[in-house]
Tab-separated table of C-alpha atoms and ligand atoms in Angstrom:
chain	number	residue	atom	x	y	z
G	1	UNK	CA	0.453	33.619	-31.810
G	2	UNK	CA	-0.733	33.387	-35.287
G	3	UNK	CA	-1.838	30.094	-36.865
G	4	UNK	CA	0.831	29.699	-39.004
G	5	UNK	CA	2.818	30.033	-35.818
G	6	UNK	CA	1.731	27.100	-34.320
G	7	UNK	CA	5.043	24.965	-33.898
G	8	UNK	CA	5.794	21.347	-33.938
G	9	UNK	CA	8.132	19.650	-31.367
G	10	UNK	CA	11.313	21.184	-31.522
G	11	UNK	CA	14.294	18.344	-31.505
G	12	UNK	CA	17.727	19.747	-31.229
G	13	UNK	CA	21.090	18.228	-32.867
G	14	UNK	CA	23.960	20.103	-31.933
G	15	UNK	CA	26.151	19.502	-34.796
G	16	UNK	CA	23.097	20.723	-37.073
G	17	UNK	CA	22.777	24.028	-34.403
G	18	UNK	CA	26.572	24.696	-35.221
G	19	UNK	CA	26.272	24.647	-39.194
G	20	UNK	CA	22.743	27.522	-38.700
G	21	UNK	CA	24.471	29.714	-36.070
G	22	UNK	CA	27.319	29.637	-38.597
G	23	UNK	CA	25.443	29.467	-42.211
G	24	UNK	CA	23.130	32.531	-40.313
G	25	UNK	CA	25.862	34.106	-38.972
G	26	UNK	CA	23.722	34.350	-35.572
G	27	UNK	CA	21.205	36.778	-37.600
G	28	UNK	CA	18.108	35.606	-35.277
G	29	UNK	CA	19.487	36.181	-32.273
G	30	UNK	CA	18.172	39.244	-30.897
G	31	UNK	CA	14.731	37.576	-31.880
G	32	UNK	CA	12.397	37.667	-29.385
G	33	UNK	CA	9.582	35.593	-30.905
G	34	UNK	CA	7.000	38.446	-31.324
G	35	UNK	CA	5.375	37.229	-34.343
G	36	UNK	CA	5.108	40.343	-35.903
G	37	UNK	CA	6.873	39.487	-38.805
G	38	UNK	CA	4.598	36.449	-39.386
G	39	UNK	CA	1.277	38.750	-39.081
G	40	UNK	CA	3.154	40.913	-42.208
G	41	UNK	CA	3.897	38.242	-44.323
G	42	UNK	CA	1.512	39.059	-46.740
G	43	UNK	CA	0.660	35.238	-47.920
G	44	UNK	CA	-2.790	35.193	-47.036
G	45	UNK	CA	-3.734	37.980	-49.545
G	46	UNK	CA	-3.959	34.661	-51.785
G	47	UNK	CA	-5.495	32.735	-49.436
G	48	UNK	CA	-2.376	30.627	-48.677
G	49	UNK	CA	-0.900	30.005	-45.554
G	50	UNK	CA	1.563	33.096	-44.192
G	51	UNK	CA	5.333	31.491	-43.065
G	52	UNK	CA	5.857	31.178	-40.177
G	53	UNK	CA	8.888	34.099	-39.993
G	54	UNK	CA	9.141	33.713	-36.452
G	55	UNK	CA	9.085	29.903	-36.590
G	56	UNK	CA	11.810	29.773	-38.868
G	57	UNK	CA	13.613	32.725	-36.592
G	58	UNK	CA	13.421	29.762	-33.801
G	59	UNK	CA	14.828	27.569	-36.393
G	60	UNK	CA	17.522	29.767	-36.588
G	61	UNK	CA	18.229	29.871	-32.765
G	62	UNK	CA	18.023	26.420	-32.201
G	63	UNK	CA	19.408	24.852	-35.578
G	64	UNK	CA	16.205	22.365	-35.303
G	65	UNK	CA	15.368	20.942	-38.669
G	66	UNK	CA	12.073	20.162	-40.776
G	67	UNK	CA	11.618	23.695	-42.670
G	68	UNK	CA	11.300	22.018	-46.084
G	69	UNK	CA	9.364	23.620	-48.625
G	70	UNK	CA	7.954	26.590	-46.299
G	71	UNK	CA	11.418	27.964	-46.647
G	72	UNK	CA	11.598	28.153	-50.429
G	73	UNK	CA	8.012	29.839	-50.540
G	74	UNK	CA	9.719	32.843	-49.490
G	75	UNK	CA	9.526	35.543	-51.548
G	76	UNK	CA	12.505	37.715	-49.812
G	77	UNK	CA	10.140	40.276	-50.163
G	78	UNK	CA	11.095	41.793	-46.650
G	79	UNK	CA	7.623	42.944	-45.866
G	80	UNK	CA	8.786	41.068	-42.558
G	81	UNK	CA	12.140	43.099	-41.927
G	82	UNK	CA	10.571	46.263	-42.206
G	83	UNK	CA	7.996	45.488	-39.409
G	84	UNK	CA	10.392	43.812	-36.827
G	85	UNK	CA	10.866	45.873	-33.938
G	86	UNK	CA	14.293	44.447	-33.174
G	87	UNK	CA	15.768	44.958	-36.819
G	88	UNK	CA	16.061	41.414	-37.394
G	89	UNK	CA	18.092	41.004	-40.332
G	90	UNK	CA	15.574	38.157	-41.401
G	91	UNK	CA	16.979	37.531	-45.241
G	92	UNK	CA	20.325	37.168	-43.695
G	93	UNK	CA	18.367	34.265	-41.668
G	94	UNK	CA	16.696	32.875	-44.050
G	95	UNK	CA	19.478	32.951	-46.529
G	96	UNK	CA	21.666	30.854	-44.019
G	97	UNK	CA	18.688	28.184	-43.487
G	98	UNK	CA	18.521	27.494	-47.438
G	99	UNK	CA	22.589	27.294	-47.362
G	100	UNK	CA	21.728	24.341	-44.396
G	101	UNK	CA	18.852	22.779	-46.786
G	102	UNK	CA	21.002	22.889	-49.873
G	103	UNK	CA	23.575	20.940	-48.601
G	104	UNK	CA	21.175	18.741	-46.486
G	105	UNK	CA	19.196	18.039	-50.338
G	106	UNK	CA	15.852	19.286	-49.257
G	107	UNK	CA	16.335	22.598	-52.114
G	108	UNK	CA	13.334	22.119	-54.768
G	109	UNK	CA	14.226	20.285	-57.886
G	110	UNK	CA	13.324	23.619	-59.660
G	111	UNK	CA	15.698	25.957	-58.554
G	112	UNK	CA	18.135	23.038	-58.707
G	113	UNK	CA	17.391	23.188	-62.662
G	114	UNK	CA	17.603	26.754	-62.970
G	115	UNK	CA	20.891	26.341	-60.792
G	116	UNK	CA	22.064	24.093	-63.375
G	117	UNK	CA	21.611	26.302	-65.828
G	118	UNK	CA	23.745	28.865	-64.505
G	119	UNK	CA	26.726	26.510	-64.374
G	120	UNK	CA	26.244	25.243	-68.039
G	121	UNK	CA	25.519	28.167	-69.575
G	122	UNK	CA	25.465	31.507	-67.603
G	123	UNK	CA	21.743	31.764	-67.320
G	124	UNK	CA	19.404	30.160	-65.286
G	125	UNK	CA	17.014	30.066	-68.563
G	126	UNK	CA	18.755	26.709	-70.594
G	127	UNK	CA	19.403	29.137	-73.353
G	128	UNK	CA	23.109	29.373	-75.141
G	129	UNK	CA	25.473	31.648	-73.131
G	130	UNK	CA	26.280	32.896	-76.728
G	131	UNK	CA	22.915	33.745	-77.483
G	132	UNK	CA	22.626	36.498	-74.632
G	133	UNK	CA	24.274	39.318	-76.898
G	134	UNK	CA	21.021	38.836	-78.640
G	135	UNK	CA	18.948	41.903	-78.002
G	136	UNK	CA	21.477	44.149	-79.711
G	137	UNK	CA	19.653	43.465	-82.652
G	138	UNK	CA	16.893	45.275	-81.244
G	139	UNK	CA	18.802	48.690	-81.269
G	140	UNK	CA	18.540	51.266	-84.207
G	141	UNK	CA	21.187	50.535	-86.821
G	142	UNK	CA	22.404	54.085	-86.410
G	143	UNK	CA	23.626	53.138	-82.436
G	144	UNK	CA	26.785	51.150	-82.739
G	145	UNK	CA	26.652	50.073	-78.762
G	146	UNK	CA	30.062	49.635	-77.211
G	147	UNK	CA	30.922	46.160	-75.993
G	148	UNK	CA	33.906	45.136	-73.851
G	149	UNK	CA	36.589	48.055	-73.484
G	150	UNK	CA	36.964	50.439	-71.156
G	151	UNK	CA	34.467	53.289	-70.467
G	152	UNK	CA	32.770	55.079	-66.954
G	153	UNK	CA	29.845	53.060	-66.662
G	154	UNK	CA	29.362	49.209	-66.955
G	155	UNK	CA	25.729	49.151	-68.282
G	156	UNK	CA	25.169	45.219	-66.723
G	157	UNK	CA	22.115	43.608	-68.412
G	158	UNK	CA	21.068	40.857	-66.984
G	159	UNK	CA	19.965	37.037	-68.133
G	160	UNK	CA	15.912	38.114	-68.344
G	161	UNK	CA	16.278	40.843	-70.305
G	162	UNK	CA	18.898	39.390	-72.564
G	163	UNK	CA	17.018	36.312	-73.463
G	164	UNK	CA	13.528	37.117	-73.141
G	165	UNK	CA	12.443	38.392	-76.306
G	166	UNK	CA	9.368	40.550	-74.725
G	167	UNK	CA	12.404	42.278	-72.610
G	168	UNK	CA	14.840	42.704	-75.155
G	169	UNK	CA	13.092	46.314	-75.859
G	170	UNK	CA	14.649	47.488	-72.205
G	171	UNK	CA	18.093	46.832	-72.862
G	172	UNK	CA	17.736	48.634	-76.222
G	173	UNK	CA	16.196	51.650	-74.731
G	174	UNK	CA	18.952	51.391	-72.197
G	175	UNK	CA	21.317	52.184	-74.437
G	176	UNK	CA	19.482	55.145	-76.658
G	177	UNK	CA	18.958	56.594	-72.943
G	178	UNK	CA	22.711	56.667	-72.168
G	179	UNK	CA	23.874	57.270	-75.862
G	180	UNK	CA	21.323	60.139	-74.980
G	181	UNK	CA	22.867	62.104	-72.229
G	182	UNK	CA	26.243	61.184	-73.824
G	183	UNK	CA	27.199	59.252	-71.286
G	184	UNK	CA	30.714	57.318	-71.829
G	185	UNK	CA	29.205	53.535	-71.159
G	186	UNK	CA	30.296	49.878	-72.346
G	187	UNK	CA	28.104	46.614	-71.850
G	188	UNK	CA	29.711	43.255	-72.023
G	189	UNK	CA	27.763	41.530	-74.778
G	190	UNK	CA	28.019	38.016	-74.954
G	191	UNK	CA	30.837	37.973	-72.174
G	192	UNK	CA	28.275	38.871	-69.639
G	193	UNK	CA	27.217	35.966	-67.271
G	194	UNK	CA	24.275	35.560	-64.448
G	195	UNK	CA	24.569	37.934	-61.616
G	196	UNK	CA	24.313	34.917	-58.961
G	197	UNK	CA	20.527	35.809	-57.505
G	198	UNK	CA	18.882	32.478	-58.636
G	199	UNK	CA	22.686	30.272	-57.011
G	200	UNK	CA	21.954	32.587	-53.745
G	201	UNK	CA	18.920	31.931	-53.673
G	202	UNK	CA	19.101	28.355	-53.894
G	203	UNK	CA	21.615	28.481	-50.740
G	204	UNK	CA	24.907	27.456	-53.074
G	205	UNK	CA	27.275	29.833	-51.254
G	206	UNK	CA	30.305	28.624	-52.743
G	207	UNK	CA	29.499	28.123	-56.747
G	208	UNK	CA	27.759	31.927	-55.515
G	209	UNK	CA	31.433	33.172	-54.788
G	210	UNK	CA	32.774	31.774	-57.896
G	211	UNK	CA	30.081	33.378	-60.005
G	212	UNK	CA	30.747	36.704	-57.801
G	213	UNK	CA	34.778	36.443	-58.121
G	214	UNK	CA	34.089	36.078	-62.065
G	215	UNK	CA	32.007	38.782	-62.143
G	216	UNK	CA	34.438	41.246	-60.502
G	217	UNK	CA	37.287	40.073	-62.722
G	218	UNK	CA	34.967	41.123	-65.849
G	219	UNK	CA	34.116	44.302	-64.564
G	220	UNK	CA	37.216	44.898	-63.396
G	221	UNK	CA	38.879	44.979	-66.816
G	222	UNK	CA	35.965	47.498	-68.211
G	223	UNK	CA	37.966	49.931	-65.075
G	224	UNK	CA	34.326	51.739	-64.738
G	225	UNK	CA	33.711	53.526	-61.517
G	226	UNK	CA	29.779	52.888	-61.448
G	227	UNK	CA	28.221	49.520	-62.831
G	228	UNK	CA	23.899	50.049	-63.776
G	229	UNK	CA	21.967	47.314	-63.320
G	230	UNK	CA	18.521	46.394	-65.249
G	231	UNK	CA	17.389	44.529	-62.332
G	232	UNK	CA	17.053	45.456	-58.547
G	233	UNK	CA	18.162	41.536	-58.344
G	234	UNK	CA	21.159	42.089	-59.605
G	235	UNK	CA	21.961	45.088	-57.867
G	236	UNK	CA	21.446	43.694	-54.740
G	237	UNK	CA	22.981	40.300	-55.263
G	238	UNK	CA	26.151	42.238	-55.981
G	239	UNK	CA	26.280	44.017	-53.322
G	240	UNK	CA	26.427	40.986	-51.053
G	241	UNK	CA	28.763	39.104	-53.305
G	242	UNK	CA	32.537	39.849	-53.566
G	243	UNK	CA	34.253	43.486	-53.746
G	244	UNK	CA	33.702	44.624	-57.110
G	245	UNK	CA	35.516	48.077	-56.666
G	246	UNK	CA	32.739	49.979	-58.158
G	247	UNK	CA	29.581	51.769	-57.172
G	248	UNK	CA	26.283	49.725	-58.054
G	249	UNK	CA	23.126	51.255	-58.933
G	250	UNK	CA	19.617	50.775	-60.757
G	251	UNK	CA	19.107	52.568	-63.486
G	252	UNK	CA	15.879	54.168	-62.351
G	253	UNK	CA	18.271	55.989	-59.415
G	254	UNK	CA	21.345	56.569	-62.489
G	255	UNK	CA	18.528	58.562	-64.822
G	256	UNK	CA	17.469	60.077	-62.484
G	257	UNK	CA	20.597	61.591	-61.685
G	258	UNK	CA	21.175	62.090	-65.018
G	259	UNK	CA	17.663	63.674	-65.287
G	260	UNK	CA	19.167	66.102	-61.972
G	261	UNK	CA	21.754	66.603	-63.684
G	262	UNK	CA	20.876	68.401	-67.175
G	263	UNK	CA	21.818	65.294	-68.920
G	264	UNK	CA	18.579	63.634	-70.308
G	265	UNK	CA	15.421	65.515	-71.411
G	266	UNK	CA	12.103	63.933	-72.233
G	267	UNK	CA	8.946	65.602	-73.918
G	268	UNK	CA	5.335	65.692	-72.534
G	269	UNK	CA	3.621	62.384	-73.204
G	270	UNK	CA	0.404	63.209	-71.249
G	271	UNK	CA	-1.081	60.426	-69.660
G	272	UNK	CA	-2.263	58.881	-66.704
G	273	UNK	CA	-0.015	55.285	-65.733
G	274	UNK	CA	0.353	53.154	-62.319
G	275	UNK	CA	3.687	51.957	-60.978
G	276	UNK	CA	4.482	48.811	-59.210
G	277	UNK	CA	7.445	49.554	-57.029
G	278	UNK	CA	9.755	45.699	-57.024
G	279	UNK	CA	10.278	45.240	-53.324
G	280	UNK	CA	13.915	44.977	-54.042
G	281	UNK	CA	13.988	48.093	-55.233
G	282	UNK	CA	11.375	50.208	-53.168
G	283	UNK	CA	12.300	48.252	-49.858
G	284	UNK	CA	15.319	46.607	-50.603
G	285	UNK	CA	16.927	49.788	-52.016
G	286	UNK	CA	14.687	52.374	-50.607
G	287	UNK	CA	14.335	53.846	-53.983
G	288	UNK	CA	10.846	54.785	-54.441
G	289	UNK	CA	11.416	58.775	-55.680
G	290	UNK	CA	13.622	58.086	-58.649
G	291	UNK	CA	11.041	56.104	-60.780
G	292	UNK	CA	8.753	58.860	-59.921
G	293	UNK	CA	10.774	61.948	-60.435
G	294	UNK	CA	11.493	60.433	-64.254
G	295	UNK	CA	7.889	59.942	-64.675
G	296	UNK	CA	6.812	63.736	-63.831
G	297	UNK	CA	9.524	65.153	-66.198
G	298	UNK	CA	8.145	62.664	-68.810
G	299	UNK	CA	4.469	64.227	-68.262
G	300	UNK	CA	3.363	61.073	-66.663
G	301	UNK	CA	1.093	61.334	-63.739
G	302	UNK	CA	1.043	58.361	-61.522
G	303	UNK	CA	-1.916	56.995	-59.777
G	304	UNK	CA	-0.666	54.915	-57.345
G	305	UNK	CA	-1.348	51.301	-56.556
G	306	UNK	CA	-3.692	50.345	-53.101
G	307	UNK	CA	-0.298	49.214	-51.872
G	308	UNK	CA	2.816	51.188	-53.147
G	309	UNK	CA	6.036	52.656	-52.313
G	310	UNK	CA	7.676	50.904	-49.103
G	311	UNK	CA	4.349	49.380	-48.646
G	312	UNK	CA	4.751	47.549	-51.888
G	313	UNK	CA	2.909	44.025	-52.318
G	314	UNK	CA	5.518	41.804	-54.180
G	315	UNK	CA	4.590	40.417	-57.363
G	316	UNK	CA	4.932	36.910	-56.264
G	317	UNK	CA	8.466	36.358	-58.205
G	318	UNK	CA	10.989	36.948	-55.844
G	319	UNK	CA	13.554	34.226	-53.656
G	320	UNK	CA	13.599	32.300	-56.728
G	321	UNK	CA	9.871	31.938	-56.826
G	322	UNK	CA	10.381	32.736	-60.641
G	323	UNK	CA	10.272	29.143	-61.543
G	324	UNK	CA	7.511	27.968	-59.002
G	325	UNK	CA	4.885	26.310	-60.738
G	326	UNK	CA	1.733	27.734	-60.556
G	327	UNK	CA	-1.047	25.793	-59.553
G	328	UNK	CA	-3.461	27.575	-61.541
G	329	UNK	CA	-5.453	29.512	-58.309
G	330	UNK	CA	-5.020	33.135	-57.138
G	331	UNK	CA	-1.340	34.759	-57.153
G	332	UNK	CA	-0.219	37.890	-56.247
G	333	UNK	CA	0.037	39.292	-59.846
G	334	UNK	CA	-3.382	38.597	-60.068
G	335	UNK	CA	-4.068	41.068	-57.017
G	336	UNK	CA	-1.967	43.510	-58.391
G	337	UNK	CA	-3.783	43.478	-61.899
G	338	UNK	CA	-6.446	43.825	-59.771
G	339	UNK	CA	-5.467	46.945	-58.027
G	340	UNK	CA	-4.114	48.638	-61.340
G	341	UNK	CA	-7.896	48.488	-62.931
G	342	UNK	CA	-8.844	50.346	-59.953
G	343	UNK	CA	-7.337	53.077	-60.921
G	344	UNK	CA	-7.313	55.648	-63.577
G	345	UNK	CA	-4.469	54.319	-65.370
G	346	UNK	CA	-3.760	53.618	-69.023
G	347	UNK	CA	-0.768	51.267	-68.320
G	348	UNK	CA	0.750	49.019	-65.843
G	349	UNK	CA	4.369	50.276	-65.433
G	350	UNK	CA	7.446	48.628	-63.300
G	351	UNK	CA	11.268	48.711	-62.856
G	352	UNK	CA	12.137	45.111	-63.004
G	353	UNK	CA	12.526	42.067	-65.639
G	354	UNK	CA	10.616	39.619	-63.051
G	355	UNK	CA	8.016	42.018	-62.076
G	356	UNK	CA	7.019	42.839	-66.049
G	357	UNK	CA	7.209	38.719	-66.336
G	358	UNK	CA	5.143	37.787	-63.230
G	359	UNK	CA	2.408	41.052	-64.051
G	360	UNK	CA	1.666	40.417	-67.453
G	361	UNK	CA	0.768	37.055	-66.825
G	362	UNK	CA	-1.558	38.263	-63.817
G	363	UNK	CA	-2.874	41.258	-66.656
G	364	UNK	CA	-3.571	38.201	-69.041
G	365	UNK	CA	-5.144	36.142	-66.544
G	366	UNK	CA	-7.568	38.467	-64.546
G	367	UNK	CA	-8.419	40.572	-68.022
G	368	UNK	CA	-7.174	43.824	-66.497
G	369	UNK	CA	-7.113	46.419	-68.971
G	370	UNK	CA	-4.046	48.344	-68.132
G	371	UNK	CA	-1.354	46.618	-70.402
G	372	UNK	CA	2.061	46.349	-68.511
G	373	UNK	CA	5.793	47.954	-69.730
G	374	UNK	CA	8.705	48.602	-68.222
G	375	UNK	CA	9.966	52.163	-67.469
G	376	UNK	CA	12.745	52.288	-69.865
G	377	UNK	CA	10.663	51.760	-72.708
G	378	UNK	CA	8.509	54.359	-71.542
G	379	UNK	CA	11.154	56.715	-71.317
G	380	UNK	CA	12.444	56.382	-74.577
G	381	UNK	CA	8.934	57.502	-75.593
G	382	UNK	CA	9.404	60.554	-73.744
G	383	UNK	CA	13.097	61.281	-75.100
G	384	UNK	CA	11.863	60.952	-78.472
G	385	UNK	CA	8.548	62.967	-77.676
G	386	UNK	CA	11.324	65.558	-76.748
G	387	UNK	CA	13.382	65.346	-79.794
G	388	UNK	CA	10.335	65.869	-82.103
G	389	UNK	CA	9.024	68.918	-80.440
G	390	UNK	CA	13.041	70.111	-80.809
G	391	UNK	CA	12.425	69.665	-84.420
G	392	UNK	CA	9.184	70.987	-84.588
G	393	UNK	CA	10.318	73.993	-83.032
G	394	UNK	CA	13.387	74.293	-85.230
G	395	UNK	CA	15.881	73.289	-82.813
G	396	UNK	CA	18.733	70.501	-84.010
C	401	LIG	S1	12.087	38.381	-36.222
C	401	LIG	FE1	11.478	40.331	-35.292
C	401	LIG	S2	9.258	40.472	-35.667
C	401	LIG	FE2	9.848	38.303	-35.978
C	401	LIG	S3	9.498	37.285	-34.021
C	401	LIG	FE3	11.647	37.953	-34.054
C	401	LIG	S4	11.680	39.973	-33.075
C	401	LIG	FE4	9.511	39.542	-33.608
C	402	LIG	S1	10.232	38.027	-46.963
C	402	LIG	FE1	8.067	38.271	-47.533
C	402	LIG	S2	7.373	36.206	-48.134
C	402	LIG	FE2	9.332	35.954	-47.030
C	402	LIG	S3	8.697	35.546	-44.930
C	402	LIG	FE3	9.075	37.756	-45.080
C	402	LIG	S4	7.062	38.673	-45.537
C	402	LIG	FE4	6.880	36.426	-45.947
């Protein structure tokens, strides 16, 4: 038994043991207290205390209270799942513990905030719900982007990337990207609200179903048959929220597709670039090819990260660990910073809004030299790369 193992005296209530079973949905119960899954949890790479997985898998048996704060340190990075030898579905677990602590007031005043946000103004950010259209101003004048209507694709952009003005660029390529491969696409502008991760995350199931509902009844009207997402967050918070009638995907899996299919072309851009794979979308989503494939027909060679792939070390954002404050000593981004000056490469590249958020601050703060973008913008480079040798060659 690991240290962070070590449990206190368990004191059952039985009324508290019906609300887990039910709020887990008996996910722990094939548990057989192993501790593997604490001995993966990959908190002591900075030098914190790992959580106690199988403590709170006991938790979940038992319905015994007292997990406080060590369940909101969570990343849901599911470094834990994917080592449990009885395919614990631990998130599912851990999910139903927060739902117990939400309604039992022991959820962290930030998340609360960021919760609040969401029902005030459709973003867990405090900014205007009518300011989200916002980063349509950063796409060419000559792209008149489709909003509302009905089209194939819902291109679904997300709250970080809407508001964040260092993001905006990855909506923008988004768009060039589809208007690209002529693909017949809407977005929903300023009717688009939060995707739910931060409410789920907080353990609000039921304002999480509302959010869900609305979210289906907006898509719904757009009638598309496949809905992108910006963020692996949002992809997977839809697909456990309510029947949306429509396939959901990343984008890095949709280009890539795209790229399959004949649709999209880039040019050579020749250089050397590391990827961070977001857990939610290298283990969550088991897409760790399609960010890859796009970055060989871009010319991109990829030298990968000390941990990468389905071995990914999270960037230290995830289970709503976006608006932890930091207390100023060593955080995962910093690691991965790190780990990207190790290599050969010339930039720091991801798939995800929190990921680019969480890195670049680790970049600033360890002096890495490798600056970090996201992968959209770095495929527009290569689509316009591939347009200029077109017209350097004489083609139209
Ligand atoms: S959740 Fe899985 S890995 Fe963790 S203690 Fe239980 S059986 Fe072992
Ligand atoms: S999901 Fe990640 S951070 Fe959370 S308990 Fe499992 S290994 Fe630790």
């Amino acid at each position: 038994m690991s240290k962070a193992d070590e449990a206190a005296p368990l004191y059952v209530d039985d009324d508290r043991w019906d609300r887990v079973v039910e709020a887990t949905d008996g996910a722990a119960s094939v548990c057989y207290q192993c501790g593997t899954c604490t001995a993966s949890c990959p908190y002591d790479a900075i030098d914190e205390k790992p959580i106690s997985v199988r403590g709170l898998m006991r938790q979940s048996q038992l319905g015994v209270d007292g997990v406080g704060e060590e369940l909101y340190r969570c990343l849901t990075c599911k470094e834990c799942e994917a080592s449990c030898p009885r395919g614990v579905d631990i998130m599912d677990a851990i999910g139903g513990l927060r739902e117990v602590a939400f309604e039992e007031d022991e959820a962290p005043g930030r998340l609360e905030g960021a919760l609040w946000s969401v029902y005030e103004e459709d973003n867990p950010w405090e900014r205007p719900a009518s300011d989200r259209d916002a980063w349509l101003e950063e796409v060419p004048d000559d792209i008149d982007v489709p909003v509302g209507g009905q089209a194939d694709i819902l291109y679904y952009v997300g709250c970080t990337p809407s508001y964040d003005p260092s993001l905006q660029s990855v909506p923008a390529a988004m768009v060039q990207l589809l208007e690209a491969a002529d693909v017949d696409y809407t977005v929903l502008g300023d009717e688009e609200v939060c995707c739910g991760d931060v409410v789920r995350q907080t353990g609000e199931p039921d304002f999480f179903q509302q959010l869900s509902e609305m979210n289906a009844a907006l898509f719904e009207e757009t009638d598309a048959e496949t809905i992108i997402t910006t963020s692996p967050h949002c992809a997977e918070t839809f697909e456990d929220g309510a029947d949306l009638g429509a396939e959901v995907v990343h984008y890095t899996e949709y280009l890539a597709e795209l790229l399959e299919g004949g649709q999209l072309e880039f040019g050579d851009l020749d250089r050397t670039v590391t990827f961070h794979d977001p857990c939610y979308l290298a283990r969550g989503m088991a897409a760790v090819e399609a960010p890859r494939q796009l970055l060989a027909a871009a010319g991109v060679e990829v030298d990968e990260l000390a941990e990468s792939g389905a071995d990914t070390l999270c960037c230290g954002g995830g289970g709503g660990n976006m608006w932890r404050e930091g207390d100023g000593g060593k955080r995962f981004a910093d690691i991965r910073a790190k780990q990207a000056d190790d290599t050969d490469a010339e930039e720091l590249l991801t798939a995800c809004p929190y990921c680019v958020q969480t890195l670049d601050d680790g970049v600033k703060k360890v002096g890495a030299e490798a600056p970090v973008r996201e992968l959209a913008t770095v495929l527009l480079e290569a689509l316009e790369a591939g347009d200029e040798t077109d017209a350097n060659n004489g083609g139209d």
